[in-house]
Short mmCIF file of C-alpha atoms in Angstrom, two decimals:
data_model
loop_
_atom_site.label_atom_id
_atom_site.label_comp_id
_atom_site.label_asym_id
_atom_site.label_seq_id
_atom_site.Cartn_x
_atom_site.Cartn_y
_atom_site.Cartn_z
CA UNK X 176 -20.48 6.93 -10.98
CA UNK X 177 -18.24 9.95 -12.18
CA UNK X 178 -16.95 12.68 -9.45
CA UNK X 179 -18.41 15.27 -8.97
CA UNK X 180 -15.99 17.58 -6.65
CA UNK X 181 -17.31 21.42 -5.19
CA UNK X 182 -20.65 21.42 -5.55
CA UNK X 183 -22.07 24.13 -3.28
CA UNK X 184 -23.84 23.16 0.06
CA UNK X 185 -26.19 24.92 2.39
CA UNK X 186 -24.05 27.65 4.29
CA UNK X 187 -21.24 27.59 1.79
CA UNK X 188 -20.57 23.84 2.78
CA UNK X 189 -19.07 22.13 -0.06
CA UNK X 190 -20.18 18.30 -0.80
CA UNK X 191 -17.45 16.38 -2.36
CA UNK X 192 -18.50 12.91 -4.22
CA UNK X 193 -16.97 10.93 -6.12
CA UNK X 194 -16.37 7.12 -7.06
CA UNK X 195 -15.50 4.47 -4.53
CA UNK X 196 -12.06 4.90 -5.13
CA UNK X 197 -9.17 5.77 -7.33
CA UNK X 198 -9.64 3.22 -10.49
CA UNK X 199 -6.10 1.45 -9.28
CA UNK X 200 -6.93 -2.06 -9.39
CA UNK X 201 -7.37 -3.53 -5.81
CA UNK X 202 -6.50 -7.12 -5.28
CA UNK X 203 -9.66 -9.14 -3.87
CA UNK X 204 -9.90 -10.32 -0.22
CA UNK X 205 -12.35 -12.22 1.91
CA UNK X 206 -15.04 -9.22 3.46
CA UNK X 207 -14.26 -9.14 7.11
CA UNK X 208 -17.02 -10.96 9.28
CA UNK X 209 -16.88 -7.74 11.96
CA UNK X 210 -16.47 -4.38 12.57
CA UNK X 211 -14.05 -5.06 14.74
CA UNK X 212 -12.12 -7.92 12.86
CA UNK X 213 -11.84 -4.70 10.25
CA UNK X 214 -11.27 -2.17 12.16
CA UNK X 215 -7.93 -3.77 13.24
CA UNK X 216 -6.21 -3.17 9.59
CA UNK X 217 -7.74 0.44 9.55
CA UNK X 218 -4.60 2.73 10.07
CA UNK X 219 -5.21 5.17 13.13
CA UNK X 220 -3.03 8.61 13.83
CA UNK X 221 -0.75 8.48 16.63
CA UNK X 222 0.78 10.72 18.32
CA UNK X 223 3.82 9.72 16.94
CA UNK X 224 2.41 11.13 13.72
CA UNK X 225 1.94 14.67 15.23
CA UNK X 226 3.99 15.25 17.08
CA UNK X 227 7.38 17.61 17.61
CA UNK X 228 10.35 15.75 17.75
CA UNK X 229 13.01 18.65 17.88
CA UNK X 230 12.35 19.62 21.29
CA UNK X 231 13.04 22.64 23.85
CA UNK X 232 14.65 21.08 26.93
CA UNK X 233 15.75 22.64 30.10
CA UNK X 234 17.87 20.49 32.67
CA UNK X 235 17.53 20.85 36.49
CA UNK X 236 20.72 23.22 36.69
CA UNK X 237 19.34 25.74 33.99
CA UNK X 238 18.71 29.27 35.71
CA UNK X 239 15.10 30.87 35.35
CA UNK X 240 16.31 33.93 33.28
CA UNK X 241 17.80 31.15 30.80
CA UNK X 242 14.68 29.75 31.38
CA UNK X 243 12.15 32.48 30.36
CA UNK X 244 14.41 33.55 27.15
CA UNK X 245 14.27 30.40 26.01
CA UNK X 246 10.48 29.87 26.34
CA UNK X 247 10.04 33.61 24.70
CA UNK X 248 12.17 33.36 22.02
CA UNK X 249 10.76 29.84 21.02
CA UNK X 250 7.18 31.48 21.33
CA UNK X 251 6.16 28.37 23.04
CA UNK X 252 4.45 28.14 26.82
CA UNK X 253 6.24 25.33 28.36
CA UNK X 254 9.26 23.18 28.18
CA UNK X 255 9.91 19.43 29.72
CA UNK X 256 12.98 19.51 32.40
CA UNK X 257 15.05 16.16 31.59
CA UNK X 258 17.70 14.82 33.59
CA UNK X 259 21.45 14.09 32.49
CA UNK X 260 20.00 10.94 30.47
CA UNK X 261 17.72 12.58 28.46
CA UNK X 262 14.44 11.78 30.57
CA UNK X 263 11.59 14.01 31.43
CA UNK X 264 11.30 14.86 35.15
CA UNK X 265 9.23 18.24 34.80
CA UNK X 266 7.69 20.84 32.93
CA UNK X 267 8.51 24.71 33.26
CA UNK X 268 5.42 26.86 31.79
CA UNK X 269 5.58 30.40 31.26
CA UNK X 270 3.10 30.75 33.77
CA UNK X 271 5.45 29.14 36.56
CA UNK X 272 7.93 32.02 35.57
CA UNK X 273 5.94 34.78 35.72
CA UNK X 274 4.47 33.97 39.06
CA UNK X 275 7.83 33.34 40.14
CA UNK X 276 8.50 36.97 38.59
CA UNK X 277 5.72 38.14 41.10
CA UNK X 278 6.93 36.33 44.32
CA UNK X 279 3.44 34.93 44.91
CA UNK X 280 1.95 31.35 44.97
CA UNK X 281 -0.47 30.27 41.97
CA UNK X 282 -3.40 33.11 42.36
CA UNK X 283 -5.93 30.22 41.64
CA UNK X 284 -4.37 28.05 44.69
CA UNK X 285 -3.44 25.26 41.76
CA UNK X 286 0.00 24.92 44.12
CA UNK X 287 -1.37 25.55 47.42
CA UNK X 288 -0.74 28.08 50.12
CA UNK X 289 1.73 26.19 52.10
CA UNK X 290 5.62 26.05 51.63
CA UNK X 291 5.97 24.49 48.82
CA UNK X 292 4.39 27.20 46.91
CA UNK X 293 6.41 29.67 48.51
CA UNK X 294 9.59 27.37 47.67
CA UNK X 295 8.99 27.86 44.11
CA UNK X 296 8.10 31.62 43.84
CA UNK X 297 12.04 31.53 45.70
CA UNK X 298 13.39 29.18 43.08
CA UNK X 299 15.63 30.16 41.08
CA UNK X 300 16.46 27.30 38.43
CA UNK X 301 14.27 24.73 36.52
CA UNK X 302 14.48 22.26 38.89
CA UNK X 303 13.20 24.04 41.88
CA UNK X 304 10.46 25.75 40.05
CA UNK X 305 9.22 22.82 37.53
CA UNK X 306 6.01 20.91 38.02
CA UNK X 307 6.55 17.20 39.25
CA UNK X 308 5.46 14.37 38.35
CA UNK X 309 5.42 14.81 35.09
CA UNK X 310 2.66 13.17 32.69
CA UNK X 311 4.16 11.81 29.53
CA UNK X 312 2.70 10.01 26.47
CA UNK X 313 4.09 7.17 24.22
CA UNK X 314 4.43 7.89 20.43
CA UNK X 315 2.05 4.54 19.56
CA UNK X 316 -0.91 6.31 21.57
CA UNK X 317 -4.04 7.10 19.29
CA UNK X 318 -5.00 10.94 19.29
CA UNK X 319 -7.99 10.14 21.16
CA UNK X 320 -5.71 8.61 24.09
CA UNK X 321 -4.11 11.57 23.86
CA UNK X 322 -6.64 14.51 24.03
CA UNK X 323 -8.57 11.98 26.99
CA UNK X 324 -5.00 12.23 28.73
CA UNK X 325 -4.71 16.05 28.38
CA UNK X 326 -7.93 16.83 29.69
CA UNK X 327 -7.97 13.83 32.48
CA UNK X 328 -4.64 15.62 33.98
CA UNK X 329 -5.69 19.20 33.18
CA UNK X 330 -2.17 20.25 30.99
CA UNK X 331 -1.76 21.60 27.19
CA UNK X 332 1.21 19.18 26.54
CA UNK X 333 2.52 16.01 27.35
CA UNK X 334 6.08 14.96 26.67
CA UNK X 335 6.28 11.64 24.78
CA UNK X 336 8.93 9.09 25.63
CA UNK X 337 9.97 5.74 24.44
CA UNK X 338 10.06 2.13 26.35
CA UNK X 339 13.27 3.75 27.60
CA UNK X 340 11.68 6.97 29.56
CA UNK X 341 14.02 9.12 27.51
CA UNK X 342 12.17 12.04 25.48
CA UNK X 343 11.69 11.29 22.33
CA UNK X 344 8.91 14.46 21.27
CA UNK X 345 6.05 16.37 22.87
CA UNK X 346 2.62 16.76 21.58
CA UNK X 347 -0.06 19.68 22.32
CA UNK X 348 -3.52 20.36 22.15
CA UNK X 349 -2.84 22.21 19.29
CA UNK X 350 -1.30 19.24 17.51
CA UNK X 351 -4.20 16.98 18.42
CA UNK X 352 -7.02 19.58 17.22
CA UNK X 353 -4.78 19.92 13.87
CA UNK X 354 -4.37 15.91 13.20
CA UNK X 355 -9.05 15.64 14.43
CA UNK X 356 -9.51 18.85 12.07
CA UNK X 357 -9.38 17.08 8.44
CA UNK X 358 -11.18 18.18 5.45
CA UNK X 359 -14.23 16.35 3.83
CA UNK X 360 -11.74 15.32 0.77
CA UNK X 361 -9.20 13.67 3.15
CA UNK X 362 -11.79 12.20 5.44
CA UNK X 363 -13.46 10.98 1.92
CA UNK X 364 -10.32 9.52 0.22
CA UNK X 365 -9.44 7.47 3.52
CA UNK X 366 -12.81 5.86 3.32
CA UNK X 367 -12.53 5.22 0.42
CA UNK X 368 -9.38 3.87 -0.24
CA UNK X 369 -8.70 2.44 3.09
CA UNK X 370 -11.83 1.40 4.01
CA UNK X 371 -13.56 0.51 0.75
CA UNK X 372 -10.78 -0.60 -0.98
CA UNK X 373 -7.96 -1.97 0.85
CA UNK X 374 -9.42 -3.28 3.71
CA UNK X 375 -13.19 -4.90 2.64
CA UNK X 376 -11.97 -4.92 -0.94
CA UNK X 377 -15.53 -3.77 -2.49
CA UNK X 378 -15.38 -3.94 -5.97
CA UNK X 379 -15.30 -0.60 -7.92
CA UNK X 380 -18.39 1.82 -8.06
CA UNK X 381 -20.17 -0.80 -5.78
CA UNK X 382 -20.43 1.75 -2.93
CA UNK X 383 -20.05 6.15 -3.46
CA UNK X 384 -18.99 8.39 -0.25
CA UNK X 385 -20.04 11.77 0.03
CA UNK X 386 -18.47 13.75 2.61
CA UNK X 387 -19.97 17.23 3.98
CA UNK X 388 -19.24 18.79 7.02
CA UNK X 389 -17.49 15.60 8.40
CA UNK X 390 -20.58 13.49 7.73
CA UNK X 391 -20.07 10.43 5.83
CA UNK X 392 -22.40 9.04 3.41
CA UNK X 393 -22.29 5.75 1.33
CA UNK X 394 -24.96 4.59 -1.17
CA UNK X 395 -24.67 1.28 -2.77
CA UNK X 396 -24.28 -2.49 -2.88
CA UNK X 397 -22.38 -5.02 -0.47
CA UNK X 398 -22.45 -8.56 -1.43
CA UNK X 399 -23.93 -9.56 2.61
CA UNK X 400 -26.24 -7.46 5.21
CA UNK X 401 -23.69 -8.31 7.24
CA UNK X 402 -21.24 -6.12 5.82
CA UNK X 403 -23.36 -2.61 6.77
CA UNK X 404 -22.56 -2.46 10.40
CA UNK X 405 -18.82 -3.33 9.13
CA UNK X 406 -18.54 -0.68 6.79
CA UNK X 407 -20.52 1.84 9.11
CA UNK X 408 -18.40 0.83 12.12
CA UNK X 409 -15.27 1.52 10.06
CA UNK X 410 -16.13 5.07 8.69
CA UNK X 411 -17.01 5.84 12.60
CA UNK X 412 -13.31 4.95 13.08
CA UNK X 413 -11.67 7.43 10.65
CA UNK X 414 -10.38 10.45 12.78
CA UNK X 415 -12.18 13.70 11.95
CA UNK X 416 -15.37 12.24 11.26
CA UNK X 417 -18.82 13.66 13.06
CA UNK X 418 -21.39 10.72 12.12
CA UNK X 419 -22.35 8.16 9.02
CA UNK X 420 -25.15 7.94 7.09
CA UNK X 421 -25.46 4.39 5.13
CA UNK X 422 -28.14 4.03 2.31
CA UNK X 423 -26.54 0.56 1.51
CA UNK X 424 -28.55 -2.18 -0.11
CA UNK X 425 -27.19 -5.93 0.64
CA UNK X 426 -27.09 -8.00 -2.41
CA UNK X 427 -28.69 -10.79 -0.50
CA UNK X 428 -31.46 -9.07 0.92
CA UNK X 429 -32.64 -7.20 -1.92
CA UNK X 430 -34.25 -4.59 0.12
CA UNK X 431 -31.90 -1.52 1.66
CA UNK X 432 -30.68 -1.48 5.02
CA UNK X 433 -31.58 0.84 8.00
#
């Protein structure tokens, strides 16, 4: 099959198709029996992959006008406090310092209306004013993990540390709707060159993807009916994609599959 690349869609979508993969020769390997026995050598995103490294920092000491400079002239909304070894203990937002600014307790009762809100709208460094505990993530965590972490605990970041606690990055929400926002030719080359080719090791123009919109779909042969669910299972897999469509027909069973 030849490619065919930017033919026009409904809406202005744009359907991208080409063949299985690139015509680099791929060295033959036994299909894997399961989804899941595949799905192990399909490379995920972490959050190592996304995120910053060269991070904003405050320590406990730093005073709040320090504080909000730093956080304006970095055009960022909140900073991890770290302690003299270099490991998260609490995050200053830019919220935190302008209600600090106001001498009032969060409006929304977030903090509470008892002293310890009051404390804070008195502090007057990072440590008195920071939120604590802090929630941190680990650079091996999938982006899923991630944005399910975010949203379970309510922030927009999460410092990431290593097995040592020390910071090593941060990641936002930002970051994680950058790395699940792909196009259809990246979501289309991964499935096919990953998927397809490296890790079921299909031989050439056996199987074609087509990619609009985030949907996948894959016409073809696979040697077993076995290896539909694997294939489909492994395209669900591949971050930024919405749903598959498989019009595969198994060697075997001559007929194609649902």
């Amino acid at each position: 099959m030849g490619r065919k690349d930017g033919v026009d869609g409904p809406a202005g979508a744009r359907t991208t198709t080409r063949r299985a993969w690139s015509s680099r020769p791929v060295r033959p390997r036994p299909p894997c029996r399961t989804a899941e026995e595949a799905g192990a050598m399909l490379y995920r995103r972490t959050v190592g992959d996304v995120m910053t490294e060269e991070v904003v920092t405050f320590r406990p000491d730093t005073p709040l006008h320090e504080v909000a400079a730093l956080l304006d002239v970095n055009d960022i909304v909140a900073a991890p406090v770290v302690d003299d070894d270099g490991a998260p203990v609490g995050v200053v937002s830019a919220s935190d310092v302008l209600r600090h600014e106001t001498s009032l307790p969060d409006p929304q009762g977030q903090d509470g209306n008892d002293e310890r809100s009051w404390s804070k709208a008195r502090a007057r460094t990072a440590g008195t004013l920071m939120s604590s505990p802090v929630f941190t993530a680990r650079a091996d965590w999938t982006i899923p993990r991630a944005a399910r972490e975010l949203r379970r605990r309510h922030v927009k970041q999460l410092p990431v540390v290593g097995d040592d606690g020390l910071l090593t990055g941060i990641v936002t929400r930002s970051d994680l709707l950058d790395a699940l926002l792909r196009s259809d030719a990246e979501i289309r080359d991964e499935v096919e060159q990953d998927v397809l080719g490296r890790i079921l090791g299909l031989d050439e123009d056996t199987v074609a993807v087509e990619v609009r919109d985030g949907v996948v779909t894959v016409r073809g042969h696979v040697p077993e009916p076995r290896l539909v669910p694997v294939v489909v299972g492994l395209c669900q897999g591949v971050v930024g994609v919405v749903a598959v469509d498989a019009r595969l027909t198994a060697a075997s069973a001559g007929t194609p599959e649902p």
